[in-house]
PDB file of C-alpha atoms in Angstrom:
ATOM      1  CA  MET X1487       0.081   0.059   0.140  1.00 49.00           C
ATOM      2  CA  ARG X1488       2.845   2.260   0.596  1.00 52.00           C
ATOM      3  CA  THR X1489       4.379   1.860  -2.565  1.00 48.00           C
ATOM      4  CA  ALA X1490       1.267   2.293  -4.667  1.00 46.00           C
ATOM      5  CA  ALA X1491       0.896   5.853  -2.192  1.00 48.00           C
ATOM      6  CA  ALA X1492       4.271   6.717  -2.928  1.00 47.00           C
ATOM      7  CA  ALA X1493       3.975   5.810  -6.630  1.00 44.00           C
ATOM      8  CA  ALA X1494       0.836   8.135  -6.742  1.00 46.00           C
ATOM      9  CA  LEU X1495       2.508  11.009  -5.336  1.00 49.00           C
ATOM     10  CA  LEU X1496       5.301  10.779  -7.722  1.00 47.00           C
ATOM     11  CA  VAL X1497       3.467  10.389 -11.049  1.00 42.00           C
ATOM     12  CA  CYS X1498       3.911  14.186 -11.607  1.00 44.00           C
ATOM     13  CA  GLY X1499       7.528  13.834 -12.061  1.00 43.00           C
ATOM     14  CA  LEU X1500      10.488  16.052  -9.975  1.00 42.00           C
ATOM     15  CA  SER X1501       9.692  18.575 -12.928  1.00 41.00           C
ATOM     16  CA  ALA X1502       6.542  20.036 -10.760  1.00 42.00           C
ATOM     17  CA  ALA X1503       8.514  21.335  -8.153  1.00 39.00           C
ATOM     18  CA  LYS X1504       9.115  24.051 -10.683  1.00 43.00           C
ATOM     19  CA  LEU X1505       5.337  25.038  -9.569  1.00 41.00           C
ATOM     20  CA  PRO X1506       5.711  28.146  -7.288  1.00 51.00           C
ATOM     21  CA  GLU X1507       3.811  25.915  -4.198  1.00 86.00           C
ATOM     22  CA  TRP X1508       6.888  23.884  -4.134  1.00 93.00           C
ATOM     23  CA  TYR X1509      10.033  24.496  -2.475  1.00 95.00           C
ATOM     24  CA  ILE X1510      13.454  22.789  -3.194  1.00 95.00           C
ATOM     25  CA  ARG X1511      16.439  22.168  -0.718  1.00 96.00           C
ATOM     26  CA  GLU X1512      19.758  20.042  -2.157  1.00 96.00           C
ATOM     27  CA  LEU X1513      21.786  18.555   0.595  1.00 96.00           C
ATOM     28  CA  PRO X1514      25.010  16.692  -0.013  1.00 94.00           C
ATOM     29  CA  ASP X1515      22.829  13.132  -0.614  1.00 93.00           C
ATOM     30  CA  ALA X1516      19.622  14.483  -0.908  1.00 95.00           C
ATOM     31  CA  GLU X1517      17.357  16.225  -2.692  1.00 96.00           C
ATOM     32  CA  PHE X1518      13.806  17.458  -0.481  1.00 97.00           C
ATOM     33  CA  GLN X1519      10.976  19.076  -2.429  1.00 96.00           C
ATOM     34  CA  ALA X1520       7.918  20.239   0.110  1.00 96.00           C
ATOM     35  CA  ARG X1521       4.439  21.516  -0.119  1.00 95.00           C
ATOM     36  CA  LEU X1522       2.617  22.946   2.645  1.00 95.00           C
ATOM     37  CA  VAL X1523      -1.019  21.508   2.271  1.00 93.00           C
ATOM     38  CA  ARG X1524      -3.263  23.678   4.796  1.00 87.00           C
ATOM     39  CA  ASP X1525      -6.677  24.104   2.722  1.00 88.00           C
ATOM     40  CA  ALA X1526      -9.350  21.762   4.813  1.00 89.00           C
ATOM     41  CA  ALA X1527     -10.917  20.366   1.297  1.00 91.00           C
ATOM     42  CA  GLU X1528      -7.605  18.913   0.219  1.00 92.00           C
ATOM     43  CA  ILE X1529      -6.784  17.705   3.479  1.00 91.00           C
ATOM     44  CA  GLU X1530     -10.077  16.004   3.992  1.00 90.00           C
ATOM     45  CA  ARG X1531      -9.206  14.722   0.560  1.00 92.00           C
ATOM     46  CA  VAL X1532      -5.929  13.192   1.306  1.00 90.00           C
ATOM     47  CA  ALA X1533      -6.293  12.229   5.293  1.00 89.00           C
ATOM     48  CA  GLY X1534     -10.072  11.483   5.555  1.00 87.00           C
ATOM     49  CA  ASP X1535     -10.635  14.382   8.105  1.00 88.00           C
ATOM     50  CA  SER X1536     -10.034  17.754   8.363  1.00 87.00           C
ATOM     51  CA  PHE X1537      -9.025  17.517  11.857  1.00 88.00           C
ATOM     52  CA  ASP X1538     -11.015  20.743  12.967  1.00 86.00           C
ATOM     53  CA  GLY X1539      -7.931  22.860  11.001  1.00 87.00           C
ATOM     54  CA  GLU X1540      -5.609  21.844  13.918  1.00 91.00           C
ATOM     55  CA  VAL X1541      -3.206  19.948  11.625  1.00 92.00           C
ATOM     56  CA  ILE X1542      -1.214  20.355   8.675  1.00 92.00           C
ATOM     57  CA  LEU X1543       0.298  18.614   6.276  1.00 95.00           C
ATOM     58  CA  ILE X1544       3.301  18.689   4.132  1.00 96.00           C
ATOM     59  CA  GLU X1545       4.309  16.875   0.910  1.00 96.00           C
ATOM     60  CA  VAL X1546       7.430  15.729   0.318  1.00 96.00           C
ATOM     61  CA  ARG X1547       9.777  14.026  -2.233  1.00 96.00           C
ATOM     62  CA  VAL X1548      12.985  13.080  -1.368  1.00 95.00           C
ATOM     63  CA  ARG X1549      15.717  11.761  -3.807  1.00 94.00           C
ATOM     64  CA  PRO X1550      18.496  10.043  -2.795  1.00 93.00           C
ATOM     65  CA  LEU X1551      21.662  11.162  -4.643  1.00 92.00           C
ATOM     66  CA  TYR X1552      24.709   9.051  -5.931  1.00 88.00           C
ATOM     67  CA  GLY X1553      23.219   5.973  -4.358  1.00 86.00           C
ATOM     68  CA  SER X1554      23.035   6.946  -1.093  1.00 84.00           C
ATOM     69  CA  LYS X1555      21.207   5.332   1.569  1.00 89.00           C
ATOM     70  CA  ILE X1556      19.089   7.620   3.313  1.00 89.00           C
ATOM     71  CA  SER X1557      17.384   7.002   7.008  1.00 91.00           C
ATOM     72  CA  LEU X1558      15.086   9.854   8.327  1.00 94.00           C
ATOM     73  CA  ARG X1559      13.441  10.342  11.463  1.00 94.00           C
ATOM     74  CA  ARG X1560      10.062  12.459  12.329  1.00 95.00           C
ATOM     75  CA  ASP X1561      11.740  14.579  14.611  1.00 93.00           C
ATOM     76  CA  ASN X1562      14.238  16.127  12.371  1.00 96.00           C
ATOM     77  CA  PHE X1563      11.262  18.225  10.877  1.00 97.00           C
ATOM     78  CA  LEU X1564      10.269  20.841  12.711  1.00 97.00           C
ATOM     79  CA  MET X1565       7.123  23.231  11.880  1.00 96.00           C
ATOM     80  CA  ARG X1566       7.406  26.539  13.544  1.00 96.00           C
ATOM     81  CA  ALA X1567       5.353  29.837  13.606  1.00 95.00           C
ATOM     82  CA  ARG X1568       7.312  32.907  13.870  1.00 92.00           C
ATOM     83  CA  ASN X1569       4.787  35.316  15.047  1.00 91.00           C
ATOM     84  CA  ASN X1570       4.582  33.245  18.164  1.00 91.00           C
ATOM     85  CA  ASN X1571       7.269  30.722  18.029  1.00 93.00           C
ATOM     86  CA  GLU X1572       4.686  27.639  18.357  1.00 93.00           C
ATOM     87  CA  THR X1573       6.611  24.846  17.457  1.00 95.00           C
ATOM     88  CA  SER X1574       5.473  20.937  16.280  1.00 95.00           C
ATOM     89  CA  PRO X1575       7.903  17.985  15.328  1.00 96.00           C
ATOM     90  CA  ALA X1576       6.268  15.897  12.757  1.00 96.00           C
ATOM     91  CA  GLN X1577       3.669  13.582  14.170  1.00 94.00           C
ATOM     92  CA  THR X1578       3.222   9.814  14.147  1.00 93.00           C
ATOM     93  CA  PRO X1579       0.096   9.150  12.285  1.00 92.00           C
ATOM     94  CA  ASP X1580      -1.557   7.194  15.162  1.00 89.00           C
ATOM     95  CA  ARG X1581      -0.724  10.362  17.210  1.00 89.00           C
ATOM     96  CA  ILE X1582      -2.981  12.508  14.876  1.00 89.00           C
ATOM     97  CA  ALA X1583      -5.432   9.965  14.509  1.00 84.00           C
ATOM     98  CA  GLY X1584      -5.406   9.792  18.322  1.00 72.00           C
ATOM     99  CA  SER X1585      -4.495   7.364  20.929  1.00 45.00           C
ATOM    100  CA  ALA X1586      -7.810   5.616  20.921  1.00 42.00           C
ATOM    101  CA  VAL X1587     -10.859   6.462  19.082  1.00 43.00           C
ATOM    102  CA  LEU X1588     -14.799   5.968  20.112  1.00 41.00           C
ATOM    103  CA  ASP X1589     -17.167   3.477  18.119  1.00 40.00           C
ATOM    104  CA  LEU X1590     -20.836   5.175  18.642  1.00 41.00           C
ATOM    105  CA  SER X1591     -23.685   2.612  18.612  1.00 43.00           C
ATOM    106  CA  ALA X1592     -27.479   3.331  19.109  1.00 47.00           C
ATOM    107  CA  LYS X1593     -30.042   1.318  19.279  1.00 48.00           C
ATOM    108  CA  THR X1594     -34.169   2.285  20.037  1.00 48.00           C
ATOM    109  CA  LYS X1595     -35.475   0.592  23.256  1.00 49.00           C
ATOM    110  CA  GLU X1596     -37.475  -1.939  20.846  1.00 49.00           C
ATOM    111  CA  SER X1597     -34.770  -3.180  19.403  1.00 45.00           C
ATOM    112  CA  ALA X1598     -33.564  -6.642  20.607  1.00 44.00           C
ATOM    113  CA  PRO X1599     -30.159  -6.362  22.313  1.00 45.00           C
ATOM    114  CA  ASP X1600     -27.803  -7.488  19.239  1.00 42.00           C
ATOM    115  CA  LEU X1601     -29.501  -5.567  16.638  1.00 37.00           C
ATOM    116  CA  PHE X1602     -28.246  -1.855  16.105  1.00 36.00           C
ATOM    117  CA  ALA X1603     -30.629   0.568  14.514  1.00 38.00           C
ATOM    118  CA  ASN X1604     -27.835   2.974  13.572  1.00 42.00           C
ATOM    119  CA  ASP X1605     -24.023   2.511  14.095  1.00 41.00           C
ATOM    120  CA  SER X1606     -22.276   6.114  13.975  1.00 42.00           C
ATOM    121  CA  GLY X1607     -18.607   4.634  13.181  1.00 44.00           C
ATOM    122  CA  PRO X1608     -15.418   5.778  14.609  1.00 45.00           C
ATOM    123  CA  ILE X1609     -15.307   8.948  15.955  1.00 41.00           C
ATOM    124  CA  TRP X1610     -11.918  11.197  15.885  1.00 45.00           C
ATOM    125  CA  GLY X1611     -12.300  12.193  19.507  1.00 45.00           C
ATOM    126  CA  GLY X1612     -15.018  14.493  20.929  1.00 45.00           C
ATOM    127  CA  VAL X1613     -17.793  14.018  23.355  1.00 46.00           C
ATOM    128  CA  PRO X1614     -21.333  13.186  21.249  1.00 46.00           C
ATOM    129  CA  GLY X1615     -23.761  15.995  21.662  1.00 47.00           C
ATOM    130  CA  THR X1616     -21.338  18.664  22.905  1.00 45.00           C
ATOM    131  CA  GLY X1617     -19.811  19.824  19.858  1.00 47.00           C
ATOM    132  CA  SER X1618     -16.183  19.183  21.378  1.00 45.00           C
ATOM    133  CA  ARG X1619     -13.482  17.357  19.458  1.00 48.00           C
ATOM    134  CA  PRO X1620     -10.729  16.316  21.862  1.00 47.00           C
ATOM    135  CA  ARG X1621      -8.562  14.202  19.470  1.00 48.00           C
ATOM    136  CA  ARG X1622      -7.131  11.848  22.368  1.00 43.00           C
ATOM    137  CA  LEU X1623      -8.366   9.498  24.621  1.00 38.00           C
ATOM    138  CA  GLY X1624      -6.497   7.954  27.171  1.00 40.00           C
ATOM    139  CA  GLY X1625      -7.024   4.214  28.843  1.00 41.00           C
ATOM    140  CA  PRO X1626      -7.721   0.716  27.822  1.00 43.00           C
ATOM    141  CA  ALA X1627      -9.893  -0.281  24.705  1.00 44.00           C
ATOM    142  CA  ASP X1628     -12.763  -1.347  26.135  1.00 43.00           C
ATOM    143  CA  GLN X1629     -16.337   0.619  27.073  1.00 43.00           C
ATOM    144  CA  ILE X1630     -16.223   3.922  28.744  1.00 43.00           C
ATOM    145  CA  GLY X1631     -19.661   4.680  28.863  1.00 47.00           C
ATOM    146  CA  GLY X1632     -23.196   4.881  27.700  1.00 47.00           C
ATOM    147  CA  GLY X1633     -26.447   6.596  27.872  1.00 49.00           C
ATOM    148  CA  ARG X1634     -30.108   6.468  27.417  1.00 49.00           C
ATOM    149  CA  SER X1635     -32.577   8.957  26.344  1.00 46.00           C
ATOM    150  CA  SER X1636     -36.569   8.666  25.537  1.00 48.00           C
ATOM    151  CA  GLU X1637     -35.719   7.033  22.098  1.00 54.00           C
ATOM    152  CA  GLU X1638     -32.633   5.125  22.087  1.00 52.00           C
ATOM    153  CA  LEU X1639     -29.778   3.902  24.143  1.00 54.00           C
ATOM    154  CA  ILE X1640     -26.177   5.176  23.182  1.00 49.00           C
ATOM    155  CA  THR X1641     -22.931   2.881  23.689  1.00 51.00           C
ATOM    156  CA  ALA X1642     -19.647   4.645  23.408  1.00 48.00           C
ATOM    157  CA  LYS X1643     -16.803   2.206  22.956  1.00 51.00           C
ATOM    158  CA  GLN X1644     -12.958   2.916  23.126  1.00 49.00           C
ATOM    159  CA  ARG X1645     -10.795   0.736  20.565  1.00 44.00           C
ATOM    160  CA  SER X1646      -6.825   1.583  19.578  1.00 48.00           C
ATOM    161  CA  ALA X1647      -6.314   4.278  17.137  1.00 45.00           C
ATOM    162  CA  ALA X1648      -3.998   1.828  15.199  1.00 44.00           C
ATOM    163  CA  GLU X1649      -7.197  -0.264  14.346  1.00 46.00           C
ATOM    164  CA  SER X1650      -9.337   2.381  12.817  1.00 48.00           C
ATOM    165  CA  SER X1651      -9.143   3.051   9.347  1.00 55.00           C
ATOM    166  CA  GLY X1652      -8.259   6.452   9.598  1.00 77.00           C
ATOM    167  CA  ALA X1653      -4.847   6.045  11.480  1.00 84.00           C
ATOM    168  CA  ALA X1654      -4.489   3.199   8.588  1.00 88.00           C
ATOM    169  CA  ARG X1655      -4.906   5.220   5.732  1.00 90.00           C
ATOM    170  CA  LEU X1656      -2.715   8.217   7.233  1.00 92.00           C
ATOM    171  CA  LYS X1657       0.342   5.797   7.597  1.00 92.00           C
ATOM    172  CA  SER X1658      -0.081   4.648   4.049  1.00 93.00           C
ATOM    173  CA  LEU X1659       0.387   8.299   3.088  1.00 94.00           C
ATOM    174  CA  GLU X1660       3.392   9.250   5.323  1.00 95.00           C
ATOM    175  CA  LEU X1661       6.634   9.909   3.804  1.00 95.00           C
ATOM    176  CA  PRO X1662       8.782   6.431   4.075  1.00 93.00           C
ATOM    177  CA  LEU X1663      11.667   7.036   6.674  1.00 91.00           C
ATOM    178  CA  GLU X1664      14.050   4.401   5.121  1.00 90.00           C
ATOM    179  CA  LEU X1665      15.043   5.221   1.275  1.00 87.00           C
ATOM    180  CA  GLU X1666      17.686   3.571  -0.809  1.00 81.00           C
ATOM    181  CA  ASP X1667      18.469   4.514  -4.250  1.00 80.00           C
ATOM    182  CA  ASP X1668      14.401   5.061  -5.266  1.00 85.00           C
ATOM    183  CA  PRO X1669      12.815   8.024  -4.680  1.00 92.00           C
ATOM    184  CA  GLY X1670      10.683   8.344  -1.922  1.00 93.00           C
ATOM    185  CA  ALA X1671       7.450  10.422  -1.576  1.00 95.00           C
ATOM    186  CA  GLY X1672       4.380  11.043   1.202  1.00 96.00           C
ATOM    187  CA  TYR X1673       3.199  13.692   3.666  1.00 97.00           C
ATOM    188  CA  LEU X1674       4.285  14.644   7.449  1.00 97.00           C
ATOM    189  CA  TYR X1675       1.951  15.784   9.844  1.00 96.00           C
ATOM    190  CA  PHE X1676       2.326  18.533  12.113  1.00 96.00           C
ATOM    191  CA  GLU X1677      -0.097  20.311  14.730  1.00 94.00           C
ATOM    192  CA  MET X1678      -0.319  23.369  13.963  1.00 91.00           C
ATOM    193  CA  PRO X1679      -3.567  26.084  14.807  1.00 87.00           C
ATOM    194  CA  ALA X1680      -5.458  26.794  11.128  1.00 79.00           C
ATOM    195  CA  LYS X1681      -5.420  30.601  12.381  1.00 85.00           C
ATOM    196  CA  ILE X1682      -1.699  31.090  12.141  1.00 90.00           C
ATOM    197  CA  LYS X1683      -1.105  32.368   8.512  1.00 91.00           C
ATOM    198  CA  ARG X1684       0.881  30.966   6.083  1.00 90.00           C
ATOM    199  CA  LYS X1685       3.364  33.643   6.010  1.00 91.00           C
ATOM    200  CA  HIS X1686       4.676  33.010   9.439  1.00 94.00           C
ATOM    201  CA  LEU X1687       5.394  29.130   8.883  1.00 95.00           C
ATOM    202  CA  GLU X1688       8.192  27.463   8.311  1.00 96.00           C
ATOM    203  CA  LEU X1689       9.795  24.303   7.784  1.00 97.00           C
ATOM    204  CA  SER X1690      13.032  23.117   8.834  1.00 97.00           C
ATOM    205  CA  TYR X1691      15.344  19.818   8.795  1.00 97.00           C
ATOM    206  CA  ASP X1692      18.061  19.189  11.054  1.00 97.00           C
ATOM    207  CA  GLY X1693      19.627  15.511  10.660  1.00 95.00           C
ATOM    208  CA  ASP X1694      22.176  13.376   9.843  1.00 93.00           C
ATOM    209  CA  LEU X1695      21.557  14.383   6.176  1.00 94.00           C
ATOM    210  CA  GLY X1696      22.328  18.113   7.316  1.00 96.00           C
ATOM    211  CA  GLU X1697      19.875  21.016   7.594  1.00 97.00           C
ATOM    212  CA  PHE X1698      17.508  23.174   5.566  1.00 97.00           C
ATOM    213  CA  LEU X1699      14.783  25.662   6.078  1.00 97.00           C
ATOM    214  CA  ILE X1700      11.630  26.329   3.911  1.00 96.00           C
ATOM    215  CA  GLU X1701       9.775  29.990   4.720  1.00 94.00           C
ATOM    216  CA  PHE X1702       5.999  29.506   3.578  1.00 91.00           C
ATOM    217  CA  LYS X1703       5.667  33.522   3.194  1.00 80.00           C
ATOM    218  CA  LYS X1704       6.385  33.621  -0.749  1.00 68.00           C
ATOM    219  CA  PRO X1705       6.561  30.792  -3.533  1.00 67.00           C
ATOM    220  CA  GLU X1706      10.350  30.229  -5.101  1.00 67.00           C
TER     221      GLU X1706
END
């Protein structure tokens, strides 16, 4: 699945980096290309969830140079807002998805115990009916609560985010961290409030390959 996702991202070829929204940084052993993705519709189209505008995606293409074997670490990549110095290292797909997700199920009083009239599926955090969306829920993956209204019984069960299709999707799209000879492509995930403007955002890399900085305030 990862190979297919990487191939899809590379379909336009490295020449696509000539477009204004792509930024190129070349280090002795690798070339990096990066594009900021913060449009809510595009994030939802890619990741399957908009994350309430609290997550920024960076689409990255990496090309090893001269037959180099490339090893990357998420915490080598840092997103920073220059206006308030808020920072976020690249996050794991499981953290973005949340340490656990809720499965909400509802059944009418008249239904049999094992028959559900409605199954709303995985919830990416939040408390039903409150409009809030805390994205991380700790504790074991077992039943955490339930409630009864005049019409239906609502049951909430907690399960590992690693078991949810959303977390699996984020993992399949993530930038491969180990590359040898062949280019790799994927996304890095950062927690950053939507209120921070593009012109204040910058991405830095500081790792075994060297270091670079990309300021998104203007196209290149």
